[in-house]
Amino acid sequence: MNCKVKAIFAGSFDPITNGHIDIIERASKMFHTLQIGILINPNKKSLFTIDERVELIKKSVSHIDNVEVIFFEGLLVEYCKQNDIKVLVRGVRSSADVSYELQMAHMNKELCEDIETIILPTNTKYSFISSSLIKEVLSFDANIENLVPRCVLEELKKKR
Ligand code: PNS
């Protein structure tokens, strides 16, 4: 859409799901470059290492030209300032997500006036998917092949 604007879709992606892919495919059409920023969320117990997540995301988005996968630590808006990123992309699945996303958007706006947050509602067919629930049902041997990319499914099976 805008020929020069760089955006970032940041998250823990532990692991990336089809819901994330939906947001990435749609957001990548709106910006010149979309970075997928992997961050460690200290409030969440992780299953995949950062290197594994980078690899899985790269494989899962290899069909999209203008996407870059990166890992960093620290404040998201600081990374954006240093890398000329003007837009934060976030996905929401339900009204339950909205208040958390608004709180983060307001905090990020307070920290950096020049950076905007764009919140995309997820496709309804993915509205129940979360990385946490994927990990939970996997531990009971559930079939999740419609919920994550194939490469993620294969790696999840190895972790079971
Ligand atoms: O996928 P998640 O875990 O919901 O993503 C949350 C994430 C990683 C985007 C958020 O915790 C974050 O931005 N962390 C980086 C540190 C930071 O900037 N915190 C202030 C957020 S308002």
PDB file of C-alpha atoms and ligand atoms in Angstrom:
ATOM      1  CA  MET A   1       0.000   0.000   0.000  1.00  0.00           C
ATOM      2  CA  ASN A   2       2.484   2.665   1.154  1.00  0.00           C
ATOM      3  CA  CYS A   3       5.581   2.314  -1.030  1.00  0.00           C
ATOM      4  CA  LYS A   4       8.254   2.950   1.596  1.00  0.00           C
ATOM      5  CA  VAL A   5       6.829   2.230   5.060  1.00  0.00           C
ATOM      6  CA  LYS A   6       8.436  -0.534   7.125  1.00  0.00           C
ATOM      7  CA  ALA A   7       6.322  -2.344   9.713  1.00  0.00           C
ATOM      8  CA  ILE A   8       6.979  -5.000  12.322  1.00  0.00           C
ATOM      9  CA  PHE A   9       4.832  -7.856  13.575  1.00  0.00           C
ATOM     10  CA  ALA A  10       6.426  -8.690  16.926  1.00  0.00           C
ATOM     11  CA  GLY A  11       5.605 -11.560  19.209  1.00  0.00           C
ATOM     12  CA  SER A  12       6.902 -14.644  20.907  1.00  0.00           C
ATOM     13  CA  PHE A  13       5.817 -17.050  18.118  1.00  0.00           C
ATOM     14  CA  ASP A  14       6.339 -20.135  20.252  1.00  0.00           C
ATOM     15  CA  PRO A  15       5.415 -21.569  17.803  1.00  0.00           C
ATOM     16  CA  ILE A  16       4.096 -19.646  14.810  1.00  0.00           C
ATOM     17  CA  THR A  17       0.499 -20.685  13.987  1.00  0.00           C
ATOM     18  CA  ASN A  18      -1.790 -20.400  10.974  1.00  0.00           C
ATOM     19  CA  GLY A  19      -3.389 -17.422  12.735  1.00  0.00           C
ATOM     20  CA  HIS A  20      -0.021 -15.610  12.695  1.00  0.00           C
ATOM     21  CA  ILE A  21       0.502 -16.549   9.033  1.00  0.00           C
ATOM     22  CA  ASP A  22      -2.886 -15.038   8.155  1.00  0.00           C
ATOM     23  CA  ILE A  23      -1.886 -11.724   9.780  1.00  0.00           C
ATOM     24  CA  ILE A  24       1.556 -11.806   8.102  1.00  0.00           C
ATOM     25  CA  GLU A  25       0.109 -12.478   4.633  1.00  0.00           C
ATOM     26  CA  ARG A  26      -2.367  -9.612   4.976  1.00  0.00           C
ATOM     27  CA  ALA A  27       0.016  -7.107   6.611  1.00  0.00           C
ATOM     28  CA  SER A  28       2.788  -7.822   4.082  1.00  0.00           C
ATOM     29  CA  LYS A  29       0.477  -6.446   1.360  1.00  0.00           C
ATOM     30  CA  MET A  30       0.113  -3.163   3.253  1.00  0.00           C
ATOM     31  CA  PHE A  31       3.789  -2.269   3.716  1.00  0.00           C
ATOM     32  CA  HIS A  32       7.017  -2.113   1.748  1.00  0.00           C
ATOM     33  CA  THR A  33       8.715  -4.412   4.254  1.00  0.00           C
ATOM     34  CA  LEU A  34       7.235  -6.409   7.105  1.00  0.00           C
ATOM     35  CA  GLN A  35       9.649  -7.609   9.736  1.00  0.00           C
ATOM     36  CA  ILE A  36       8.642 -10.491  11.949  1.00  0.00           C
ATOM     37  CA  GLY A  37      10.306  -9.728  15.261  1.00  0.00           C
ATOM     38  CA  ILE A  38      10.775 -12.569  17.695  1.00  0.00           C
ATOM     39  CA  LEU A  39      10.911 -11.400  21.284  1.00  0.00           C
ATOM     40  CA  ILE A  40      11.223 -13.321  24.504  1.00  0.00           C
ATOM     41  CA  ASN A  41       8.110 -12.854  26.633  1.00  0.00           C
ATOM     42  CA  PRO A  42       9.346 -13.484  30.210  1.00  0.00           C
ATOM     43  CA  ASN A  43       5.753 -14.210  31.303  1.00  0.00           C
ATOM     44  CA  LYS A  44       5.513 -17.258  29.015  1.00  0.00           C
ATOM     45  CA  LYS A  45       7.311 -20.594  29.335  1.00  0.00           C
ATOM     46  CA  SER A  46       8.968 -21.369  25.997  1.00  0.00           C
ATOM     47  CA  LEU A  47       9.031 -24.621  24.054  1.00  0.00           C
ATOM     48  CA  PHE A  48      11.188 -23.659  21.065  1.00  0.00           C
ATOM     49  CA  THR A  49      14.592 -21.971  21.189  1.00  0.00           C
ATOM     50  CA  ILE A  50      15.005 -18.669  19.388  1.00  0.00           C
ATOM     51  CA  ASP A  51      17.017 -20.365  16.611  1.00  0.00           C
ATOM     52  CA  GLU A  52      14.263 -22.930  16.139  1.00  0.00           C
ATOM     53  CA  ARG A  53      11.615 -20.213  15.983  1.00  0.00           C
ATOM     54  CA  VAL A  54      13.615 -18.207  13.427  1.00  0.00           C
ATOM     55  CA  GLU A  55      13.999 -21.311  11.260  1.00  0.00           C
ATOM     56  CA  LEU A  56      10.325 -22.299  11.507  1.00  0.00           C
ATOM     57  CA  ILE A  57       9.095 -18.792  10.717  1.00  0.00           C
ATOM     58  CA  LYS A  58      11.471 -18.460   7.746  1.00  0.00           C
ATOM     59  CA  LYS A  59      10.191 -21.743   6.319  1.00  0.00           C
ATOM     60  CA  SER A  60       6.548 -20.808   6.984  1.00  0.00           C
ATOM     61  CA  VAL A  61       6.744 -17.411   5.229  1.00  0.00           C
ATOM     62  CA  SER A  62       9.111 -18.350   2.387  1.00  0.00           C
ATOM     63  CA  HIS A  63       6.267 -17.693  -0.089  1.00  0.00           C
ATOM     64  CA  ILE A  64       6.179 -13.967   0.844  1.00  0.00           C
ATOM     65  CA  ASP A  65       8.823 -11.713  -0.739  1.00  0.00           C
ATOM     66  CA  ASN A  66       8.859  -8.644   1.505  1.00  0.00           C
ATOM     67  CA  VAL A  67       9.133 -10.340   4.891  1.00  0.00           C
ATOM     68  CA  GLU A  68      12.251 -10.453   7.092  1.00  0.00           C
ATOM     69  CA  VAL A  69      12.610 -12.532  10.256  1.00  0.00           C
ATOM     70  CA  ILE A  70      14.647 -11.101  13.103  1.00  0.00           C
ATOM     71  CA  PHE A  71      15.252 -11.616  16.821  1.00  0.00           C
ATOM     72  CA  PHE A  72      16.059  -8.882  19.305  1.00  0.00           C
ATOM     73  CA  GLU A  73      15.894  -8.100  23.000  1.00  0.00           C
ATOM     74  CA  GLY A  74      14.757  -4.885  24.635  1.00  0.00           C
ATOM     75  CA  LEU A  75      12.020  -2.378  24.050  1.00  0.00           C
ATOM     76  CA  LEU A  76      10.103  -2.805  20.826  1.00  0.00           C
ATOM     77  CA  VAL A  77       9.845   0.923  20.139  1.00  0.00           C
ATOM     78  CA  GLU A  78      13.613   1.367  20.627  1.00  0.00           C
ATOM     79  CA  TYR A  79      14.267  -1.301  18.011  1.00  0.00           C
ATOM     80  CA  CYS A  80      11.791   0.463  15.712  1.00  0.00           C
ATOM     81  CA  LYS A  81      13.473   3.847  16.157  1.00  0.00           C
ATOM     82  CA  GLN A  82      16.875   2.378  15.383  1.00  0.00           C
ATOM     83  CA  ASN A  83      15.599   0.561  12.291  1.00  0.00           C
ATOM     84  CA  ASP A  84      13.274   3.183  10.801  1.00  0.00           C
ATOM     85  CA  ILE A  85      10.138   1.123  11.475  1.00  0.00           C
ATOM     86  CA  LYS A  86       7.004   3.242  11.689  1.00  0.00           C
ATOM     87  CA  VAL A  87       4.197   0.735  12.303  1.00  0.00           C
ATOM     88  CA  LEU A  88       3.556  -2.035  14.822  1.00  0.00           C
ATOM     89  CA  VAL A  89       1.188  -4.717  13.563  1.00  0.00           C
ATOM     90  CA  ARG A  90      -0.810  -6.795  16.008  1.00  0.00           C
ATOM     91  CA  GLY A  91      -3.575  -9.326  15.509  1.00  0.00           C
ATOM     92  CA  VAL A  92      -6.674  -9.715  17.678  1.00  0.00           C
ATOM     93  CA  ARG A  93      -8.767 -12.855  17.842  1.00  0.00           C
ATOM     94  CA  SER A  94     -11.594 -11.707  20.089  1.00  0.00           C
ATOM     95  CA  SER A  95     -12.750  -8.940  22.404  1.00  0.00           C
ATOM     96  CA  ALA A  96     -10.683 -10.621  25.117  1.00  0.00           C
ATOM     97  CA  ASP A  97      -7.512  -9.643  23.214  1.00  0.00           C
ATOM     98  CA  VAL A  98      -8.559  -6.061  22.603  1.00  0.00           C
ATOM     99  CA  SER A  99      -7.987  -4.560  26.048  1.00  0.00           C
ATOM    100  CA  TYR A 100      -4.461  -6.047  26.280  1.00  0.00           C
ATOM    101  CA  GLU A 101      -3.624  -4.865  22.770  1.00  0.00           C
ATOM    102  CA  LEU A 102      -4.976  -1.381  23.446  1.00  0.00           C
ATOM    103  CA  GLN A 103      -2.952  -1.169  26.647  1.00  0.00           C
ATOM    104  CA  MET A 104       0.227  -2.090  24.760  1.00  0.00           C
ATOM    105  CA  ALA A 105      -0.620   0.287  21.910  1.00  0.00           C
ATOM    106  CA  HIS A 106      -1.126   3.149  24.360  1.00  0.00           C
ATOM    107  CA  MET A 107       2.103   2.370  26.205  1.00  0.00           C
ATOM    108  CA  ASN A 108       4.065   2.174  22.956  1.00  0.00           C
ATOM    109  CA  LYS A 109       2.517   5.484  21.832  1.00  0.00           C
ATOM    110  CA  GLU A 110       3.529   7.053  25.146  1.00  0.00           C
ATOM    111  CA  LEU A 111       7.085   5.777  24.651  1.00  0.00           C
ATOM    112  CA  CYS A 112       7.298   6.880  21.034  1.00  0.00           C
ATOM    113  CA  GLU A 113       4.840   9.353  19.545  1.00  0.00           C
ATOM    114  CA  ASP A 114       5.918   8.674  15.942  1.00  0.00           C
ATOM    115  CA  ILE A 115       5.143   4.959  15.879  1.00  0.00           C
ATOM    116  CA  GLU A 116       1.600   3.776  15.145  1.00  0.00           C
ATOM    117  CA  THR A 117      -0.020   0.469  16.065  1.00  0.00           C
ATOM    118  CA  ILE A 118      -2.305  -1.195  13.543  1.00  0.00           C
ATOM    119  CA  ILE A 119      -4.550  -3.927  14.922  1.00  0.00           C
ATOM    120  CA  LEU A 120      -5.873  -6.483  12.445  1.00  0.00           C
ATOM    121  CA  PRO A 121      -8.765  -8.757  13.398  1.00  0.00           C
ATOM    122  CA  THR A 122      -7.745 -12.310  12.674  1.00  0.00           C
ATOM    123  CA  ASN A 123      -9.646 -14.420  10.163  1.00  0.00           C
ATOM    124  CA  THR A 124     -12.571 -15.967  12.076  1.00  0.00           C
ATOM    125  CA  LYS A 125     -11.457 -19.479  11.161  1.00  0.00           C
ATOM    126  CA  TYR A 126      -8.305 -18.912  13.254  1.00  0.00           C
ATOM    127  CA  SER A 127      -9.909 -16.969  16.088  1.00  0.00           C
ATOM    128  CA  PHE A 128      -9.523 -19.768  18.644  1.00  0.00           C
ATOM    129  CA  ILE A 129      -5.861 -20.559  17.931  1.00  0.00           C
ATOM    130  CA  SER A 130      -3.105 -19.555  20.329  1.00  0.00           C
ATOM    131  CA  SER A 131       0.442 -20.875  20.668  1.00  0.00           C
ATOM    132  CA  SER A 132      -0.300 -21.732  24.294  1.00  0.00           C
ATOM    133  CA  LEU A 133      -3.368 -23.834  23.410  1.00  0.00           C
ATOM    134  CA  ILE A 134      -1.464 -25.556  20.600  1.00  0.00           C
ATOM    135  CA  LYS A 135       1.165 -26.659  23.132  1.00  0.00           C
ATOM    136  CA  GLU A 136      -1.492 -27.771  25.589  1.00  0.00           C
ATOM    137  CA  VAL A 137      -3.529 -29.939  23.195  1.00  0.00           C
ATOM    138  CA  LEU A 138      -0.387 -31.354  21.624  1.00  0.00           C
ATOM    139  CA  SER A 139       0.589 -32.822  24.969  1.00  0.00           C
ATOM    140  CA  PHE A 140      -2.636 -34.895  24.722  1.00  0.00           C
ATOM    141  CA  ASP A 141      -1.728 -36.098  21.244  1.00  0.00           C
ATOM    142  CA  ALA A 142      -4.492 -34.042  19.565  1.00  0.00           C
ATOM    143  CA  ASN A 143      -4.643 -33.534  15.799  1.00  0.00           C
ATOM    144  CA  ILE A 144      -3.497 -29.967  15.083  1.00  0.00           C
ATOM    145  CA  GLU A 145      -2.593 -30.285  11.414  1.00  0.00           C
ATOM    146  CA  ASN A 146      -5.051 -27.543  10.360  1.00  0.00           C
ATOM    147  CA  LEU A 147      -3.755 -25.096  12.930  1.00  0.00           C
ATOM    148  CA  VAL A 148      -0.014 -24.757  12.264  1.00  0.00           C
ATOM    149  CA  PRO A 149       2.270 -24.840   9.198  1.00  0.00           C
ATOM    150  CA  ARG A 150       3.492 -28.321   8.246  1.00  0.00           C
ATOM    151  CA  CYS A 151       7.107 -27.653   9.291  1.00  0.00           C
ATOM    152  CA  VAL A 152       5.876 -26.579  12.743  1.00  0.00           C
ATOM    153  CA  LEU A 153       3.733 -29.694  13.038  1.00  0.00           C
ATOM    154  CA  GLU A 154       6.757 -31.897  12.338  1.00  0.00           C
ATOM    155  CA  GLU A 155       8.887 -30.138  14.965  1.00  0.00           C
ATOM    156  CA  LEU A 156       6.052 -30.180  17.507  1.00  0.00           C
ATOM    157  CA  LYS A 157       5.737 -33.946  17.113  1.00  0.00           C
ATOM    158  CA  LYS A 158       9.443 -34.313  17.969  1.00  0.00           C
ATOM    159  CA  LYS A 159       8.901 -32.333  21.188  1.00  0.00           C
ATOM    160  CA  ARG A 160       5.928 -34.405  22.303  1.00  0.00           C
TER     161      ARG A 160
HETATM  162  O1  PNS B   1       3.171 -12.776  21.224  1.00  0.00           O
HETATM  163  P1  PNS B   1       3.137 -11.958  22.485  1.00  0.00           P
HETATM  164  O2  PNS B   1       3.867 -12.692  23.582  1.00  0.00           O
HETATM  165  O3  PNS B   1       1.739 -11.545  22.857  1.00  0.00           O
HETATM  166  O4  PNS B   1       3.947 -10.610  22.174  1.00  0.00           O
HETATM  167  C1  PNS B   1       4.120  -9.619  23.159  1.00  0.00           C
HETATM  168  C2  PNS B   1       5.338  -8.755  22.783  1.00  0.00           C
HETATM  169  C3  PNS B   1       6.575  -9.625  22.703  1.00  0.00           C
HETATM  170  C4  PNS B   1       5.095  -8.085  21.436  1.00  0.00           C
HETATM  171  C5  PNS B   1       5.501  -7.652  23.891  1.00  0.00           C
HETATM  172  O5  PNS B   1       5.635  -8.269  25.119  1.00  0.00           O
HETATM  173  C6  PNS B   1       6.694  -6.744  23.605  1.00  0.00           C
HETATM  174  O6  PNS B   1       6.589  -5.836  22.813  1.00  0.00           O
HETATM  175  N1  PNS B   1       7.851  -7.019  24.271  1.00  0.00           N
HETATM  176  C7  PNS B   1       9.071  -6.265  24.086  1.00  0.00           C
HETATM  177  C8  PNS B   1       9.356  -5.347  25.275  1.00  0.00           C
HETATM  178  C9  PNS B   1       8.484  -4.123  25.185  1.00  0.00           C
HETATM  179  O7  PNS B   1       8.622  -3.280  24.325  1.00  0.00           O
HETATM  180  N2  PNS B   1       7.527  -4.049  26.127  1.00  0.00           N
HETATM  181  C10 PNS B   1       6.567  -2.969  26.177  1.00  0.00           C
HETATM  182  C11 PNS B   1       5.288  -3.381  25.509  1.00  0.00           C
HETATM  183  S1  PNS B   1       4.067  -2.109  25.633  1.00  0.00           S
END
